[in-house]
């Protein structure tokens, strides 16, 4: 009998964790699992791509909540709603991804006595203090408890795993690394759908939510530095920014004041299919201050697109024996500008790095292998639930009799 697994993510707005959740929903073996999806907010361009056999439970469906505001009230209501879903749907195991979901899943799972697999997607030493402005010490304490009580804690990179063990004081080596998979066939098919036209300019694409940690401000400064000392024989730069977020207005103002023709920056907003822009660009550029395991870099590598990236978090694990990425220093526009000039001046070297990258990601990021490892952990977690053990024994006995 398939186990009922509840995957948890905040929304389906199109970030890396949302895309990884969608990938898992698509690839979970239906003979082993019946997947369902929990959202705090039923929104996002990826909602329409959730498989039709997946039931969606969203806290936002409850409508406006009433009552006087007190710290933690919304969190308690979300935990209560999640607990209702767990009981009503007879969920066997939870897969909570990102610390926001772990804040809900931890207490709800304890209340309902349901095992969990928790996944850490960014180094929490950097991510939690940057994202959470209030009661950070309390949230850190609660998260540490939730991770200790999970059946297994996964991380998308060794950098994220090591950071989690330090930040939450988890036992050394207790966090297992299962790197983000990439569905090469799907990414390649998406890249061929309505590709944008190319021209003679050096086209760079940056994909990501416009928040401080993604480094867009550094990138615009780097383009400004490039234009002040750009060799005349090199083609001008065209930068495409895909994504939206709280810094978009500031970034557009900086572009207007700092970057002039012949270089150009296009703000394209959210795109349901960023793969077609990645494929048609001369390079993907990722100026992040920290990362867990960047999905867009994996997709660029799968598509054979050269990559410029900062040495941030798990990104550094995407280079092993052979060069795969043109590196810059996080938070340093001068370093980014140097990497852009190097790309423009030595295109054959960029193509060689891209070829190495395509070969490198095939095994550690293969979708079949990664999903299989996650499925094994989910099944092991189910076996810790006494009721599930009983169901398994009954099914086994029935097969023996037959």
CSV table of C-alpha atoms in Angstrom, one decimal, residues 147-328:
chain,number,residue,atom,x,y,z
A,147,UNK,CA,15.9,19.1,13.4
A,148,UNK,CA,17.0,17.0,16.3
A,149,UNK,CA,13.6,15.3,16.4
A,150,UNK,CA,13.4,14.6,12.6
A,151,UNK,CA,14.0,11.1,11.5
A,152,UNK,CA,16.7,12.4,9.1
A,153,UNK,CA,18.1,15.8,8.3
A,154,UNK,CA,19.1,16.2,4.7
A,155,UNK,CA,21.1,19.1,3.2
A,156,UNK,CA,21.6,20.0,-0.5
A,157,UNK,CA,25.3,20.6,-0.1
A,158,UNK,CA,28.2,19.8,2.3
A,159,UNK,CA,28.5,23.6,3.0
A,160,UNK,CA,24.8,23.7,4.1
A,161,UNK,CA,25.2,20.5,6.2
A,162,UNK,CA,28.3,21.8,8.0
A,163,UNK,CA,26.7,25.2,8.6
A,164,UNK,CA,23.5,23.5,10.0
A,165,UNK,CA,25.5,21.3,12.4
A,166,UNK,CA,27.3,24.4,13.8
A,167,UNK,CA,24.4,26.7,13.9
A,168,UNK,CA,21.9,24.3,15.5
A,169,UNK,CA,24.6,22.3,17.4
A,170,UNK,CA,23.6,19.0,15.8
A,171,UNK,CA,25.8,16.0,16.2
A,172,UNK,CA,28.8,16.0,13.8
A,173,UNK,CA,28.1,14.0,10.7
A,174,UNK,CA,24.4,13.7,11.5
A,175,UNK,CA,23.2,15.7,8.4
A,176,UNK,CA,23.2,13.7,5.2
A,177,UNK,CA,24.0,15.4,1.9
A,178,UNK,CA,21.7,14.7,-1.1
A,179,UNK,CA,22.4,17.2,-3.7
A,180,UNK,CA,19.7,18.9,-5.8
A,181,UNK,CA,18.9,16.8,-8.8
A,182,UNK,CA,18.4,18.2,-12.3
A,183,UNK,CA,16.1,16.7,-14.8
A,184,UNK,CA,18.3,17.1,-17.9
A,185,UNK,CA,15.6,15.8,-20.4
A,186,UNK,CA,13.0,18.3,-19.1
A,187,UNK,CA,15.4,21.2,-18.9
A,188,UNK,CA,16.5,20.6,-22.4
A,189,UNK,CA,13.0,20.4,-23.8
A,190,UNK,CA,12.0,23.6,-22.0
A,191,UNK,CA,15.0,25.4,-23.4
A,192,UNK,CA,13.8,24.7,-27.0
A,193,UNK,CA,10.4,26.4,-26.5
A,194,UNK,CA,10.3,29.8,-28.1
A,195,UNK,CA,13.9,30.7,-27.6
A,196,UNK,CA,14.7,34.5,-27.7
A,197,UNK,CA,16.7,35.8,-30.6
A,198,UNK,CA,20.4,36.2,-30.2
A,199,UNK,CA,22.5,39.1,-31.5
A,200,UNK,CA,26.1,40.2,-31.6
A,201,UNK,CA,26.2,41.4,-28.0
A,202,UNK,CA,27.6,39.5,-25.1
A,203,UNK,CA,24.4,38.2,-23.5
A,204,UNK,CA,24.5,37.4,-19.8
A,205,UNK,CA,21.4,36.2,-17.8
A,206,UNK,CA,20.9,36.3,-14.1
A,207,UNK,CA,18.0,34.4,-12.6
A,208,UNK,CA,16.9,34.9,-9.0
A,209,UNK,CA,14.7,36.7,-6.6
A,210,UNK,CA,15.7,40.3,-6.2
A,211,UNK,CA,16.8,40.3,-2.6
A,212,UNK,CA,20.0,41.4,-0.8
A,213,UNK,CA,21.6,38.0,-0.6
A,214,UNK,CA,21.4,37.4,-4.4
A,215,UNK,CA,23.9,40.1,-5.1
A,216,UNK,CA,22.1,42.0,-7.9
A,217,UNK,CA,23.5,45.4,-6.6
A,218,UNK,CA,27.0,44.0,-7.0
A,219,UNK,CA,26.2,42.9,-10.5
A,220,UNK,CA,25.0,46.2,-11.7
A,221,UNK,CA,28.1,47.9,-10.2
A,222,UNK,CA,30.2,45.3,-12.0
A,223,UNK,CA,28.5,46.2,-15.3
A,224,UNK,CA,29.2,49.9,-14.6
A,225,UNK,CA,32.8,49.1,-13.9
A,226,UNK,CA,33.0,47.1,-17.2
A,227,UNK,CA,31.7,50.0,-19.3
A,228,UNK,CA,34.4,52.4,-17.9
A,229,UNK,CA,37.2,50.2,-19.2
A,230,UNK,CA,35.7,48.0,-21.9
A,231,UNK,CA,38.0,47.1,-24.8
A,232,UNK,CA,36.6,48.5,-28.1
A,233,UNK,CA,37.0,45.2,-29.9
A,234,UNK,CA,34.7,43.3,-27.6
A,235,UNK,CA,31.0,43.3,-28.1
A,236,UNK,CA,28.8,45.3,-25.7
A,237,UNK,CA,27.1,43.6,-22.8
A,238,UNK,CA,23.4,42.8,-22.7
A,239,UNK,CA,22.3,41.7,-19.2
A,240,UNK,CA,18.9,40.0,-18.7
A,241,UNK,CA,17.6,40.0,-15.2
A,242,UNK,CA,14.9,37.4,-14.6
A,243,UNK,CA,12.9,37.5,-11.4
A,244,UNK,CA,11.2,40.0,-9.1
A,245,UNK,CA,11.4,41.1,-5.5
A,246,UNK,CA,11.7,43.9,-3.0
A,247,UNK,CA,14.9,45.4,-4.5
A,248,UNK,CA,13.6,45.7,-8.1
A,249,UNK,CA,12.8,49.4,-7.8
A,250,UNK,CA,16.3,50.2,-6.4
A,251,UNK,CA,18.0,48.1,-9.1
A,252,UNK,CA,16.1,49.9,-11.9
A,253,UNK,CA,17.2,53.2,-10.4
A,254,UNK,CA,20.8,52.1,-10.2
A,255,UNK,CA,20.7,50.9,-13.8
A,256,UNK,CA,19.4,54.3,-15.0
A,257,UNK,CA,22.1,56.2,-13.1
A,258,UNK,CA,25.1,53.8,-13.5
A,259,UNK,CA,24.8,51.9,-16.8
A,260,UNK,CA,24.7,53.6,-20.2
A,261,UNK,CA,24.7,52.5,-23.8
A,262,UNK,CA,26.1,50.6,-25.5
A,263,UNK,CA,25.6,48.2,-22.6
A,264,UNK,CA,22.0,47.3,-21.7
A,265,UNK,CA,20.1,45.7,-18.9
A,266,UNK,CA,16.7,44.2,-19.5
A,267,UNK,CA,14.4,43.6,-16.5
A,268,UNK,CA,12.2,40.7,-17.6
A,269,UNK,CA,10.4,39.9,-14.4
A,270,UNK,CA,9.2,36.5,-13.5
A,271,UNK,CA,9.4,33.9,-16.3
A,272,UNK,CA,7.7,30.5,-16.2
A,273,UNK,CA,10.4,29.2,-18.5
A,274,UNK,CA,13.8,30.7,-17.7
A,275,UNK,CA,15.5,27.8,-19.3
A,276,UNK,CA,15.0,29.3,-22.8
A,277,UNK,CA,16.9,32.4,-21.7
A,278,UNK,CA,19.7,30.4,-20.1
A,279,UNK,CA,20.2,28.3,-23.2
A,280,UNK,CA,20.3,31.4,-25.5
A,281,UNK,CA,22.8,33.4,-23.4
A,282,UNK,CA,26.5,33.5,-23.6
A,283,UNK,CA,26.7,32.9,-19.9
A,284,UNK,CA,24.6,32.6,-16.7
A,285,UNK,CA,25.9,34.9,-14.0
A,286,UNK,CA,25.2,34.2,-10.3
A,287,UNK,CA,26.5,37.0,-8.0
A,288,UNK,CA,25.0,35.5,-4.7
A,289,UNK,CA,26.4,36.2,-1.3
A,290,UNK,CA,25.5,32.7,-0.2
A,291,UNK,CA,23.8,29.7,-1.7
A,292,UNK,CA,22.8,26.1,-0.7
A,293,UNK,CA,23.0,24.4,-4.1
A,294,UNK,CA,21.9,26.8,-6.9
A,295,UNK,CA,19.3,25.3,-9.2
A,296,UNK,CA,19.9,27.7,-12.0
A,297,UNK,CA,23.6,26.8,-12.1
A,298,UNK,CA,22.7,23.1,-12.4
A,299,UNK,CA,20.3,23.9,-15.3
A,300,UNK,CA,22.9,26.1,-17.1
A,301,UNK,CA,25.4,23.2,-16.8
A,302,UNK,CA,22.9,20.8,-18.1
A,303,UNK,CA,22.3,23.1,-21.1
A,304,UNK,CA,25.9,23.6,-21.8
A,305,UNK,CA,25.8,27.3,-21.0
A,306,UNK,CA,29.0,28.8,-19.4
A,307,UNK,CA,28.7,30.0,-15.8
A,308,UNK,CA,30.1,32.9,-13.9
A,309,UNK,CA,29.5,32.6,-10.2
A,310,UNK,CA,30.7,33.7,-6.8
A,311,UNK,CA,32.4,31.3,-4.5
A,312,UNK,CA,29.3,31.2,-2.2
A,313,UNK,CA,28.2,28.2,-0.2
A,314,UNK,CA,27.4,25.0,-2.0
A,315,UNK,CA,28.2,26.6,-5.4
A,316,UNK,CA,31.9,25.8,-4.8
A,317,UNK,CA,31.0,22.1,-4.8
A,318,UNK,CA,30.1,22.3,-8.5
A,319,UNK,CA,33.7,22.2,-9.5
A,320,UNK,CA,35.8,19.1,-8.9
A,321,UNK,CA,38.8,17.8,-10.9
A,322,UNK,CA,38.3,20.0,-14.0
A,323,UNK,CA,37.3,23.7,-14.2
A,324,UNK,CA,33.6,24.2,-14.7
A,325,UNK,CA,32.9,27.8,-13.5
A,326,UNK,CA,34.5,31.2,-13.9
A,327,UNK,CA,34.8,32.4,-10.3
A,328,UNK,CA,34.3,35.7,-8.6
